[in-house]
Amino acid sequence: MKRMTRIATLAALTTATAGLLAAPATAAPAQRALAPHHAAGTGSPGSGDGHWATNGVHALFVQTDEVSGNHVVAYRQHDDGSLTLQNTYATGGNGGVLPNSVIDHTASQGAVTYDEQHQLLYVVNAGSNTISVFAVHGTDLQLRQVIGSGGTFPVSIAVRGAQVFVANAQQGGSIQGFLVAGGRLISIPQWNRPLGLDPTLTNFTQTPGQVAFSPRGDQLLVTTKGNRHSVEVFNLGFLGTPAAAPVETVLAGTAPFAIAFDQRGNALVTDGGAAASVITLALSHSGSLTVLSTVPTGQRGTCWVVRDGKFAFTTNPGGPSVSSLALTANGVPNLLGATPTDPGTVDAAVSHDGRYLYVETGAGGIIDQFAVNGDGSLTEIGTTPVANAAGAEGLATT
């Protein structure tokens, strides 16, 4: 807690100079009036505070990952879980396509991340090595900043408090850290670390899958899929500075892809390889990981995972399906079953109240919508095509 307080203090001190520090890597923000269907908030698009009132409006944001110009498509979430298209926003950057990818061009989880504390949306522009920062008001977005990712082909973003880290997938991989101040990101050069991956292995099955903070916030986890078959853990020191080198846990024969955490703080890591399973690992203060269980889903290509209270859901593009698992106190999830989806199941997000699951299917760029039942089963309630989003992944709810 003291460490996070120091981070928040440093962020506040840098607010006055945020524009100067970030200017070389930013684009001019796009100005757009608030749509008339929203009530006025307590802030304004030009206030710089990043805290516009949402007035109970919740959104789903989906990126298109278009190589000729990335966009974010905004949908309003209704109380019954249905979605209504509101608007489409240019990110100011380009999408990217990893070699041999078809339904999952960034092959990652966390390509679009919502920062609830600062009411900001972060979006990777993999093809232009940048991150877009949007201020969020309900379903309305205002582009605040486009900033360099500190590496090549950014694929995943994690946020905790005033800290933001991005994982870059190519040229051996790297992480880059930022501070949030004044509704913008400030790149901290001292928070850049190489991942030490084989730079010749660029196939989508061999690039970093996700960067994620530990539940305590004092460690940063990165999955490497088939490049090193490992999870790398950076311990974070004073003001969040990553250790010079990570603690690496090799999971032989696996392809660690995405990360969620159970109620006890154990890491739930998907194995996107032939085993198609969820591996539960205990995370120590030193950064080492100990396998508690491996639960096969019985599907093909178990890659993405999200937690919804006492349940976890994995998406399996080879199904195509979503697997439901009940999380237990002993670290051995109970597999409950699988629910079919449209082809090319990729990323997923849970509604703010935990009642609905939105699943992105990359073959046709479709969002499948499910009600989450009390026993962890899913009931399909609708489908929503997303224009120009075939092969894309990356979505976030507010």
mmCIF file of C-alpha atoms in Angstrom:
data_model
loop_
_atom_site.group_PDB
_atom_site.id
_atom_site.type_symbol
_atom_site.label_atom_id
_atom_site.label_comp_id
_atom_site.label_asym_id
_atom_site.label_seq_id
_atom_site.Cartn_x
_atom_site.Cartn_y
_atom_site.Cartn_z
ATOM 1 C CA MET A 1 0.000 0.000 0.000
ATOM 2 C CA LYS A 2 2.838 2.411 0.850
ATOM 3 C CA ARG A 3 4.503 1.591 -2.461
ATOM 4 C CA MET A 4 1.339 2.392 -4.410
ATOM 5 C CA THR A 5 0.932 5.622 -2.444
ATOM 6 C CA ARG A 6 4.446 6.650 -3.470
ATOM 7 C CA ILE A 7 3.542 5.895 -7.091
ATOM 8 C CA ALA A 8 0.400 8.002 -6.887
ATOM 9 C CA THR A 9 2.396 10.836 -5.325
ATOM 10 C CA LEU A 10 5.009 10.708 -8.071
ATOM 11 C CA ALA A 11 2.253 10.723 -10.696
ATOM 12 C CA ALA A 12 0.711 13.811 -9.148
ATOM 13 C CA LEU A 13 4.055 15.590 -9.074
ATOM 14 C CA THR A 14 4.616 14.879 -12.756
ATOM 15 C CA THR A 15 1.189 16.070 -13.884
ATOM 16 C CA ALA A 16 2.413 19.599 -14.544
ATOM 17 C CA THR A 17 5.109 18.372 -16.912
ATOM 18 C CA ALA A 18 3.225 15.430 -18.424
ATOM 19 C CA GLY A 19 2.541 17.205 -21.690
ATOM 20 C CA LEU A 20 6.166 18.221 -22.134
ATOM 21 C CA LEU A 21 7.540 14.770 -21.319
ATOM 22 C CA ALA A 22 5.096 12.913 -23.553
ATOM 23 C CA ALA A 23 4.941 15.396 -26.430
ATOM 24 C CA PRO A 24 7.543 13.808 -28.748
ATOM 25 C CA ALA A 25 5.573 10.540 -28.824
ATOM 26 C CA THR A 26 2.031 11.873 -28.972
ATOM 27 C CA ALA A 27 -0.431 12.881 -31.611
ATOM 28 C CA ALA A 28 -2.861 15.771 -31.361
ATOM 29 C CA PRO A 29 -6.005 14.611 -29.560
ATOM 30 C CA ALA A 30 -9.168 14.267 -31.601
ATOM 31 C CA GLN A 31 -11.854 16.641 -30.401
ATOM 32 C CA ARG A 32 -15.435 15.407 -30.346
ATOM 33 C CA ALA A 33 -18.506 16.726 -28.593
ATOM 34 C CA LEU A 34 -20.352 14.382 -26.279
ATOM 35 C CA ALA A 35 -23.192 12.565 -27.993
ATOM 36 C CA PRO A 36 -26.610 14.013 -27.138
ATOM 37 C CA HIS A 37 -27.999 10.721 -25.820
ATOM 38 C CA HIS A 38 -25.808 11.053 -22.696
ATOM 39 C CA ALA A 39 -26.509 13.344 -19.777
ATOM 40 C CA ALA A 40 -23.840 15.901 -19.007
ATOM 41 C CA GLY A 41 -21.040 14.722 -16.743
ATOM 42 C CA THR A 42 -19.179 16.421 -13.943
ATOM 43 C CA GLY A 43 -16.123 16.960 -16.091
ATOM 44 C CA SER A 44 -15.548 17.900 -19.704
ATOM 45 C CA PRO A 45 -13.506 16.560 -22.612
ATOM 46 C CA GLY A 46 -10.996 19.368 -22.268
ATOM 47 C CA SER A 47 -10.670 19.357 -18.496
ATOM 48 C CA GLY A 48 -7.738 16.938 -18.413
ATOM 49 C CA ASP A 49 -8.972 15.236 -15.251
ATOM 50 C CA GLY A 50 -9.897 11.948 -16.940
ATOM 51 C CA HIS A 51 -12.920 11.557 -14.658
ATOM 52 C CA TRP A 52 -16.081 12.221 -16.611
ATOM 53 C CA ALA A 53 -19.199 10.876 -14.909
ATOM 54 C CA THR A 54 -20.619 7.721 -16.514
ATOM 55 C CA ASN A 55 -24.156 8.247 -15.140
ATOM 56 C CA GLY A 56 -24.738 4.499 -15.029
ATOM 57 C CA VAL A 57 -23.925 3.942 -18.717
ATOM 58 C CA HIS A 58 -21.744 0.898 -19.339
ATOM 59 C CA ALA A 59 -19.900 0.145 -22.540
ATOM 60 C CA LEU A 60 -18.169 -2.587 -24.485
ATOM 61 C CA PHE A 61 -15.189 -1.408 -26.545
ATOM 62 C CA VAL A 62 -13.785 -3.576 -29.358
ATOM 63 C CA GLN A 63 -10.747 -2.861 -31.519
ATOM 64 C CA THR A 64 -10.732 -3.703 -35.234
ATOM 65 C CA ASP A 65 -6.938 -4.071 -35.661
ATOM 66 C CA GLU A 66 -7.125 -2.789 -39.234
ATOM 67 C CA VAL A 67 -3.642 -2.502 -40.724
ATOM 68 C CA SER A 68 -4.656 0.597 -42.699
ATOM 69 C CA GLY A 69 -5.957 2.357 -39.586
ATOM 70 C CA ASN A 70 -7.035 0.813 -36.292
ATOM 71 C CA HIS A 71 -10.415 1.702 -34.776
ATOM 72 C CA VAL A 72 -12.349 1.180 -31.559
ATOM 73 C CA VAL A 73 -16.026 0.324 -31.891
ATOM 74 C CA ALA A 74 -18.194 1.397 -28.938
ATOM 75 C CA TYR A 75 -21.350 -0.436 -27.848
ATOM 76 C CA ARG A 76 -23.742 0.375 -25.064
ATOM 77 C CA GLN A 77 -24.430 -2.496 -22.658
ATOM 78 C CA HIS A 78 -28.066 -2.763 -21.653
ATOM 79 C CA ASP A 79 -29.406 -4.317 -18.471
ATOM 80 C CA ASP A 80 -30.456 -7.446 -20.378
ATOM 81 C CA GLY A 81 -26.918 -7.928 -21.751
ATOM 82 C CA SER A 82 -27.753 -6.784 -25.265
ATOM 83 C CA LEU A 83 -25.533 -4.361 -27.157
ATOM 84 C CA THR A 84 -26.308 -1.252 -29.218
ATOM 85 C CA LEU A 85 -23.740 0.239 -31.582
ATOM 86 C CA GLN A 86 -22.884 3.824 -30.609
ATOM 87 C CA ASN A 87 -19.848 4.997 -32.571
ATOM 88 C CA THR A 88 -16.485 4.113 -34.089
ATOM 89 C CA TYR A 89 -13.271 5.957 -33.206
ATOM 90 C CA ALA A 90 -9.923 6.063 -35.008
ATOM 91 C CA THR A 91 -6.995 5.228 -32.739
ATOM 92 C CA GLY A 92 -4.430 7.236 -34.677
ATOM 93 C CA GLY A 93 -2.376 4.079 -35.289
ATOM 94 C CA ASN A 94 -2.346 0.905 -37.356
ATOM 95 C CA GLY A 95 -3.250 -2.641 -36.476
ATOM 96 C CA GLY A 96 -0.841 -5.503 -37.060
ATOM 97 C CA VAL A 97 -0.886 -9.159 -38.088
ATOM 98 C CA LEU A 98 1.495 -11.737 -36.622
ATOM 99 C CA PRO A 99 2.871 -14.315 -39.080
ATOM 100 C CA ASN A 100 0.468 -17.194 -39.851
ATOM 101 C CA SER A 101 -2.305 -15.812 -37.644
ATOM 102 C CA VAL A 102 -5.822 -16.032 -39.069
ATOM 103 C CA ILE A 103 -8.389 -15.461 -36.333
ATOM 104 C CA ASP A 104 -6.111 -13.812 -33.738
ATOM 105 C CA HIS A 105 -3.815 -11.271 -35.333
ATOM 106 C CA THR A 106 -2.140 -10.138 -32.092
ATOM 107 C CA ALA A 107 -2.466 -13.574 -30.425
ATOM 108 C CA SER A 108 -2.820 -11.955 -27.022
ATOM 109 C CA GLN A 109 -5.055 -11.075 -24.110
ATOM 110 C CA GLY A 110 -5.255 -7.456 -22.932
ATOM 111 C CA ALA A 111 -4.900 -5.675 -26.279
ATOM 112 C CA VAL A 112 -7.654 -3.322 -25.082
ATOM 113 C CA THR A 113 -7.640 -2.423 -21.368
ATOM 114 C CA TYR A 114 -9.950 -0.203 -19.343
ATOM 115 C CA ASP A 115 -8.449 1.849 -16.497
ATOM 116 C CA GLU A 116 -11.381 2.307 -14.122
ATOM 117 C CA GLN A 117 -9.508 4.527 -11.668
ATOM 118 C CA HIS A 118 -8.624 7.120 -14.299
ATOM 119 C CA GLN A 119 -11.501 6.326 -16.702
ATOM 120 C CA LEU A 120 -9.111 5.807 -19.577
ATOM 121 C CA LEU A 121 -9.037 3.196 -22.334
ATOM 122 C CA TYR A 122 -5.699 1.864 -23.596
ATOM 123 C CA VAL A 123 -5.482 0.269 -27.054
ATOM 124 C CA VAL A 124 -2.468 -1.294 -28.771
ATOM 125 C CA ASN A 125 -1.609 -0.279 -32.320
ATOM 126 C CA ALA A 126 0.550 -3.299 -33.105
ATOM 127 C CA GLY A 127 1.404 -2.209 -36.639
ATOM 128 C CA SER A 128 2.731 1.207 -35.634
ATOM 129 C CA ASN A 129 4.332 0.320 -32.264
ATOM 130 C CA THR A 130 2.123 2.706 -30.328
ATOM 131 C CA ILE A 131 -0.567 2.847 -27.651
ATOM 132 C CA SER A 132 -3.685 4.995 -27.922
ATOM 133 C CA VAL A 133 -5.106 6.584 -24.777
ATOM 134 C CA PHE A 134 -8.790 7.524 -24.785
ATOM 135 C CA ALA A 135 -10.774 9.370 -22.126
ATOM 136 C CA VAL A 136 -14.031 7.515 -21.457
ATOM 137 C CA HIS A 137 -17.468 8.989 -20.782
ATOM 138 C CA GLY A 138 -20.095 6.287 -20.973
ATOM 139 C CA THR A 139 -19.815 5.014 -24.538
ATOM 140 C CA ASP A 140 -18.083 8.191 -25.758
ATOM 141 C CA LEU A 141 -14.334 8.332 -26.312
ATOM 142 C CA GLN A 142 -11.909 11.192 -26.786
ATOM 143 C CA LEU A 143 -8.431 10.451 -28.076
ATOM 144 C CA ARG A 144 -5.990 11.982 -25.603
ATOM 145 C CA GLN A 145 -2.677 10.571 -26.729
ATOM 146 C CA VAL A 146 -0.790 8.233 -29.048
ATOM 147 C CA ILE A 147 2.519 7.207 -27.485
ATOM 148 C CA GLY A 148 5.322 4.830 -28.430
ATOM 149 C CA SER A 149 5.153 1.382 -26.848
ATOM 150 C CA GLY A 150 8.883 1.192 -26.119
ATOM 151 C CA GLY A 151 9.310 -1.830 -28.374
ATOM 152 C CA THR A 152 8.034 -3.600 -31.467
ATOM 153 C CA PHE A 153 4.496 -4.906 -31.998
ATOM 154 C CA PRO A 154 2.697 -4.178 -28.708
ATOM 155 C CA VAL A 155 0.079 -6.820 -27.874
ATOM 156 C CA SER A 156 -1.021 -6.543 -24.236
ATOM 157 C CA ILE A 157 -1.513 -3.828 -21.609
ATOM 158 C CA ALA A 158 -1.857 -4.105 -17.817
ATOM 159 C CA VAL A 159 -2.815 -1.329 -15.393
ATOM 160 C CA ARG A 160 -2.762 -1.035 -11.622
ATOM 161 C CA GLY A 161 -3.076 2.293 -9.837
ATOM 162 C CA ALA A 162 -0.840 4.802 -11.580
ATOM 163 C CA GLN A 163 1.267 2.146 -13.300
ATOM 164 C CA VAL A 164 0.764 0.831 -16.831
ATOM 165 C CA PHE A 165 2.891 -1.820 -18.544
ATOM 166 C CA VAL A 166 2.785 -2.997 -22.145
ATOM 167 C CA ALA A 167 4.211 -6.214 -23.579
ATOM 168 C CA ASN A 168 5.870 -5.934 -26.987
ATOM 169 C CA ALA A 169 5.921 -9.151 -28.997
ATOM 170 C CA GLN A 170 8.662 -8.959 -31.593
ATOM 171 C CA GLN A 171 12.472 -8.575 -31.761
ATOM 172 C CA GLY A 172 12.896 -10.730 -28.682
ATOM 173 C CA GLY A 173 10.012 -9.127 -26.811
ATOM 174 C CA SER A 174 10.050 -6.490 -24.093
ATOM 175 C CA ILE A 175 7.982 -4.753 -21.453
ATOM 176 C CA GLN A 176 7.729 -0.981 -21.077
ATOM 177 C CA GLY A 177 6.347 0.849 -18.073
ATOM 178 C CA PHE A 178 4.443 4.129 -17.857
ATOM 179 C CA LEU A 179 2.927 6.389 -15.225
ATOM 180 C CA VAL A 180 -0.556 7.861 -15.559
ATOM 181 C CA ALA A 181 -0.756 11.596 -14.980
ATOM 182 C CA GLY A 182 -3.285 14.164 -16.137
ATOM 183 C CA GLY A 183 -5.156 11.635 -18.265
ATOM 184 C CA ARG A 184 -2.011 10.733 -20.229
ATOM 185 C CA LEU A 185 0.851 8.248 -20.076
ATOM 186 C CA ILE A 186 4.431 9.175 -19.251
ATOM 187 C CA SER A 187 6.972 6.667 -20.513
ATOM 188 C CA ILE A 188 9.618 5.720 -17.938
ATOM 189 C CA PRO A 189 12.735 4.595 -19.863
ATOM 190 C CA GLN A 190 14.132 2.905 -16.742
ATOM 191 C CA TRP A 191 11.094 0.584 -16.746
ATOM 192 C CA ASN A 192 11.944 -1.108 -20.034
ATOM 193 C CA ARG A 193 13.062 -4.743 -19.827
ATOM 194 C CA PRO A 194 13.858 -7.301 -22.552
ATOM 195 C CA LEU A 195 12.090 -10.628 -22.369
ATOM 196 C CA GLY A 196 15.018 -12.530 -23.854
ATOM 197 C CA LEU A 197 12.926 -14.481 -26.347
ATOM 198 C CA ASP A 198 14.307 -15.994 -29.539
ATOM 199 C CA PRO A 199 13.791 -13.152 -32.057
ATOM 200 C CA THR A 200 13.727 -15.584 -34.986
ATOM 201 C CA LEU A 201 10.544 -17.220 -33.644
ATOM 202 C CA THR A 202 7.875 -14.776 -34.791
ATOM 203 C CA ASN A 203 4.949 -17.112 -35.441
ATOM 204 C CA PHE A 204 1.819 -16.178 -33.491
ATOM 205 C CA THR A 205 2.240 -19.298 -31.352
ATOM 206 C CA GLN A 206 5.677 -18.106 -30.178
ATOM 207 C CA THR A 207 5.127 -14.508 -29.102
ATOM 208 C CA PRO A 208 4.193 -13.124 -25.658
ATOM 209 C CA GLY A 209 0.529 -13.707 -24.832
ATOM 210 C CA GLN A 210 -0.122 -11.340 -21.938
ATOM 211 C CA VAL A 211 1.349 -9.037 -19.327
ATOM 212 C CA ALA A 212 -0.504 -8.917 -15.997
ATOM 213 C CA PHE A 213 -0.052 -7.544 -12.489
ATOM 214 C CA SER A 214 -0.170 -9.950 -9.575
ATOM 215 C CA PRO A 215 -3.105 -9.479 -7.172
ATOM 216 C CA ARG A 216 -0.740 -7.791 -4.681
ATOM 217 C CA GLY A 217 0.520 -5.458 -7.398
ATOM 218 C CA ASP A 218 4.180 -6.045 -6.576
ATOM 219 C CA GLN A 219 4.913 -8.423 -9.454
ATOM 220 C CA LEU A 220 4.432 -8.452 -13.202
ATOM 221 C CA LEU A 221 3.781 -11.697 -15.083
ATOM 222 C CA VAL A 222 4.432 -12.306 -18.797
ATOM 223 C CA THR A 223 3.556 -15.455 -20.752
ATOM 224 C CA THR A 224 5.819 -16.583 -23.596
ATOM 225 C CA LYS A 225 3.733 -19.303 -25.324
ATOM 226 C CA GLY A 226 5.932 -21.666 -27.382
ATOM 227 C CA ASN A 227 8.997 -19.411 -27.468
ATOM 228 C CA ARG A 228 10.266 -20.360 -24.001
ATOM 229 C CA HIS A 229 7.261 -22.348 -22.709
ATOM 230 C CA SER A 230 7.394 -20.215 -19.607
ATOM 231 C CA VAL A 231 5.898 -17.577 -17.376
ATOM 232 C CA GLU A 232 8.299 -14.739 -16.549
ATOM 233 C CA VAL A 233 7.791 -12.833 -13.285
ATOM 234 C CA PHE A 234 9.347 -9.412 -12.735
ATOM 235 C CA ASN A 235 9.441 -8.381 -9.098
ATOM 236 C CA LEU A 236 8.664 -4.667 -8.782
ATOM 237 C CA GLY A 237 10.837 -2.594 -6.485
ATOM 238 C CA PHE A 238 10.820 1.023 -5.335
ATOM 239 C CA LEU A 239 8.198 3.063 -7.236
ATOM 240 C CA GLY A 240 7.414 -0.023 -9.298
ATOM 241 C CA THR A 241 10.782 -0.451 -11.005
ATOM 242 C CA PRO A 242 10.996 -3.960 -12.502
ATOM 243 C CA ALA A 243 13.849 -6.229 -11.479
ATOM 244 C CA ALA A 244 16.735 -6.338 -13.935
ATOM 245 C CA ALA A 245 15.791 -9.892 -14.909
ATOM 246 C CA PRO A 246 12.656 -11.972 -14.398
ATOM 247 C CA VAL A 247 12.200 -15.137 -12.396
ATOM 248 C CA GLU A 248 11.345 -17.695 -15.062
ATOM 249 C CA THR A 249 9.204 -20.777 -14.539
ATOM 250 C CA VAL A 250 9.400 -23.164 -17.488
ATOM 251 C CA LEU A 251 6.315 -25.311 -18.064
ATOM 252 C CA ALA A 252 7.800 -27.918 -20.368
ATOM 253 C CA GLY A 253 5.668 -28.972 -23.303
ATOM 254 C CA THR A 254 3.146 -26.170 -22.864
ATOM 255 C CA ALA A 255 2.332 -22.873 -24.559
ATOM 256 C CA PRO A 256 1.412 -20.477 -21.691
ATOM 257 C CA PHE A 257 -0.941 -17.928 -23.225
ATOM 258 C CA ALA A 258 -3.262 -15.943 -20.916
ATOM 259 C CA ILE A 259 -3.556 -15.232 -17.191
ATOM 260 C CA ALA A 260 -6.317 -14.732 -14.649
ATOM 261 C CA PHE A 261 -6.241 -15.137 -10.863
ATOM 262 C CA ASP A 262 -8.476 -17.120 -8.543
ATOM 263 C CA GLN A 263 -9.858 -16.015 -5.169
ATOM 264 C CA ARG A 264 -6.674 -17.050 -3.355
ATOM 265 C CA GLY A 265 -4.351 -15.170 -5.713
ATOM 266 C CA ASN A 266 -3.196 -18.248 -7.605
ATOM 267 C CA ALA A 267 -2.435 -17.718 -11.288
ATOM 268 C CA LEU A 268 -4.713 -19.448 -13.802
ATOM 269 C CA VAL A 269 -2.607 -19.864 -16.946
ATOM 270 C CA THR A 270 -4.024 -21.324 -20.140
ATOM 271 C CA ASP A 271 -2.011 -23.825 -22.122
ATOM 272 C CA GLY A 272 -2.715 -23.074 -25.766
ATOM 273 C CA GLY A 273 -0.753 -26.131 -26.881
ATOM 274 C CA ALA A 274 -1.876 -29.667 -27.569
ATOM 275 C CA ALA A 275 -2.837 -30.275 -23.925
ATOM 276 C CA ALA A 276 -5.487 -27.506 -24.018
ATOM 277 C CA SER A 277 -5.675 -27.013 -20.266
ATOM 278 C CA VAL A 278 -5.808 -24.564 -17.378
ATOM 279 C CA ILE A 279 -2.743 -24.658 -15.137
ATOM 280 C CA THR A 280 -3.129 -23.296 -11.604
ATOM 281 C CA LEU A 281 0.106 -21.981 -10.090
ATOM 282 C CA ALA A 282 0.919 -20.611 -6.651
ATOM 283 C CA LEU A 283 2.888 -17.366 -6.925
ATOM 284 C CA SER A 284 5.522 -16.801 -4.252
ATOM 285 C CA HIS A 285 6.909 -13.479 -3.027
ATOM 286 C CA SER A 286 10.200 -14.362 -4.719
ATOM 287 C CA GLY A 287 8.494 -14.685 -8.108
ATOM 288 C CA SER A 288 8.689 -18.454 -8.420
ATOM 289 C CA LEU A 289 5.607 -20.408 -9.485
ATOM 290 C CA THR A 290 4.536 -23.839 -8.237
ATOM 291 C CA VAL A 291 2.063 -25.957 -10.198
ATOM 292 C CA LEU A 292 -0.985 -26.853 -8.093
ATOM 293 C CA SER A 293 -3.069 -28.512 -10.803
ATOM 294 C CA THR A 294 -3.517 -29.001 -14.531
ATOM 295 C CA VAL A 295 -7.115 -29.328 -15.720
ATOM 296 C CA PRO A 296 -7.656 -30.274 -19.394
ATOM 297 C CA THR A 297 -10.665 -28.595 -21.010
ATOM 298 C CA GLY A 298 -11.213 -31.374 -23.530
ATOM 299 C CA GLN A 299 -11.218 -28.711 -26.255
ATOM 300 C CA ARG A 300 -8.642 -27.526 -28.803
ATOM 301 C CA GLY A 301 -6.551 -24.367 -28.472
ATOM 302 C CA THR A 302 -7.487 -23.248 -24.960
ATOM 303 C CA CYS A 303 -5.941 -19.764 -25.060
ATOM 304 C CA TRP A 304 -7.933 -16.976 -23.332
ATOM 305 C CA VAL A 305 -9.224 -16.927 -19.764
ATOM 306 C CA VAL A 306 -11.306 -14.506 -17.702
ATOM 307 C CA ARG A 307 -12.578 -14.778 -14.155
ATOM 308 C CA ASP A 308 -16.129 -13.982 -13.109
ATOM 309 C CA GLY A 309 -16.383 -14.309 -9.335
ATOM 310 C CA LYS A 310 -16.235 -17.997 -8.432
ATOM 311 C CA PHE A 311 -16.059 -19.072 -12.081
ATOM 312 C CA ALA A 312 -13.491 -18.872 -14.865
ATOM 313 C CA PHE A 313 -14.174 -19.052 -18.582
ATOM 314 C CA THR A 314 -11.674 -20.117 -21.235
ATOM 315 C CA THR A 315 -12.147 -19.660 -24.957
ATOM 316 C CA ASN A 316 -11.181 -22.461 -27.294
ATOM 317 C CA PRO A 317 -10.913 -21.501 -30.990
ATOM 318 C CA GLY A 318 -10.515 -25.131 -32.028
ATOM 319 C CA GLY A 319 -13.936 -25.944 -30.560
ATOM 320 C CA PRO A 320 -15.152 -23.395 -31.185
ATOM 321 C CA SER A 321 -16.372 -23.039 -27.628
ATOM 322 C CA VAL A 322 -16.193 -21.493 -24.171
ATOM 323 C CA SER A 323 -15.330 -23.763 -21.234
ATOM 324 C CA SER A 324 -16.787 -23.026 -17.790
ATOM 325 C CA LEU A 325 -14.819 -23.873 -14.652
ATOM 326 C CA ALA A 326 -15.750 -23.526 -10.992
ATOM 327 C CA LEU A 327 -12.886 -22.168 -8.896
ATOM 328 C CA THR A 328 -12.175 -24.048 -5.681
ATOM 329 C CA ALA A 329 -10.218 -23.375 -2.502
ATOM 330 C CA ASN A 330 -7.729 -26.170 -3.193
ATOM 331 C CA GLY A 331 -6.511 -24.748 -6.503
ATOM 332 C CA VAL A 332 -8.064 -27.497 -8.638
ATOM 333 C CA PRO A 333 -10.838 -25.948 -10.792
ATOM 334 C CA ASN A 334 -13.837 -28.131 -11.592
ATOM 335 C CA LEU A 335 -14.585 -28.339 -15.309
ATOM 336 C CA LEU A 336 -18.311 -27.721 -15.756
ATOM 337 C CA GLY A 337 -18.676 -28.076 -19.510
ATOM 338 C CA ALA A 338 -18.377 -26.236 -22.824
ATOM 339 C CA THR A 339 -20.718 -23.939 -24.753
ATOM 340 C CA PRO A 340 -20.470 -23.619 -28.566
ATOM 341 C CA THR A 341 -19.636 -20.258 -30.159
ATOM 342 C CA ASP A 342 -19.261 -18.816 -33.626
ATOM 343 C CA PRO A 343 -16.037 -19.878 -35.409
ATOM 344 C CA GLY A 344 -12.661 -18.669 -34.198
ATOM 345 C CA THR A 345 -13.299 -18.038 -30.505
ATOM 346 C CA VAL A 346 -10.751 -15.571 -29.157
ATOM 347 C CA ASP A 347 -10.878 -12.870 -26.460
ATOM 348 C CA ALA A 348 -13.615 -12.459 -23.841
ATOM 349 C CA ALA A 349 -14.816 -9.899 -21.298
ATOM 350 C CA VAL A 350 -17.247 -9.954 -18.369
ATOM 351 C CA SER A 351 -19.913 -7.277 -17.858
ATOM 352 C CA HIS A 352 -19.521 -4.894 -14.920
ATOM 353 C CA ASP A 353 -22.074 -6.816 -12.852
ATOM 354 C CA GLY A 354 -20.779 -10.282 -13.745
ATOM 355 C CA ARG A 355 -24.086 -11.330 -15.305
ATOM 356 C CA TYR A 356 -22.947 -11.471 -18.934
ATOM 357 C CA LEU A 357 -19.998 -12.765 -20.918
ATOM 358 C CA TYR A 358 -18.997 -11.193 -24.237
ATOM 359 C CA VAL A 359 -16.922 -13.461 -26.467
ATOM 360 C CA GLU A 360 -15.096 -12.274 -29.553
ATOM 361 C CA THR A 361 -14.999 -14.726 -32.460
ATOM 362 C CA GLY A 362 -12.272 -13.827 -34.907
ATOM 363 C CA ALA A 363 -13.323 -15.785 -37.989
ATOM 364 C CA GLY A 364 -16.164 -13.394 -38.741
ATOM 365 C CA GLY A 365 -15.496 -10.564 -36.297
ATOM 366 C CA ILE A 366 -18.592 -11.370 -34.228
ATOM 367 C CA ILE A 367 -19.336 -10.748 -30.536
ATOM 368 C CA ASP A 368 -21.290 -13.655 -29.017
ATOM 369 C CA GLN A 369 -23.288 -12.631 -25.948
ATOM 370 C CA PHE A 370 -24.056 -15.019 -23.082
ATOM 371 C CA ALA A 371 -25.924 -14.820 -19.805
ATOM 372 C CA VAL A 372 -23.898 -16.320 -16.933
ATOM 373 C CA ASN A 373 -26.126 -18.651 -14.942
ATOM 374 C CA GLY A 374 -25.809 -19.324 -11.224
ATOM 375 C CA ASP A 375 -24.181 -22.697 -11.833
ATOM 376 C CA GLY A 376 -21.564 -21.275 -14.221
ATOM 377 C CA SER A 377 -23.285 -22.471 -17.378
ATOM 378 C CA LEU A 378 -23.879 -20.058 -20.253
ATOM 379 C CA THR A 379 -27.013 -19.209 -22.207
ATOM 380 C CA GLU A 380 -26.575 -17.454 -25.549
ATOM 381 C CA ILE A 381 -28.631 -14.258 -25.765
ATOM 382 C CA GLY A 382 -27.437 -12.746 -29.034
ATOM 383 C CA THR A 383 -24.684 -12.095 -31.568
ATOM 384 C CA THR A 384 -23.323 -8.786 -32.819
ATOM 385 C CA PRO A 385 -21.151 -8.438 -35.968
ATOM 386 C CA VAL A 386 -18.327 -5.899 -35.664
ATOM 387 C CA ALA A 387 -17.487 -4.182 -38.945
ATOM 388 C CA ASN A 388 -13.947 -4.716 -40.238
ATOM 389 C CA ALA A 389 -12.968 -6.820 -37.189
ATOM 390 C CA ALA A 390 -12.358 -10.274 -38.694
ATOM 391 C CA GLY A 391 -9.101 -11.596 -37.237
ATOM 392 C CA ALA A 392 -9.048 -8.936 -34.535
ATOM 393 C CA GLU A 393 -9.015 -9.386 -30.796
ATOM 394 C CA GLY A 394 -9.101 -7.027 -27.892
ATOM 395 C CA LEU A 395 -12.201 -5.898 -26.016
ATOM 396 C CA ALA A 396 -12.977 -4.326 -22.671
ATOM 397 C CA THR A 397 -16.062 -3.538 -20.604
ATOM 398 C CA THR A 398 -16.696 -0.644 -18.256
#
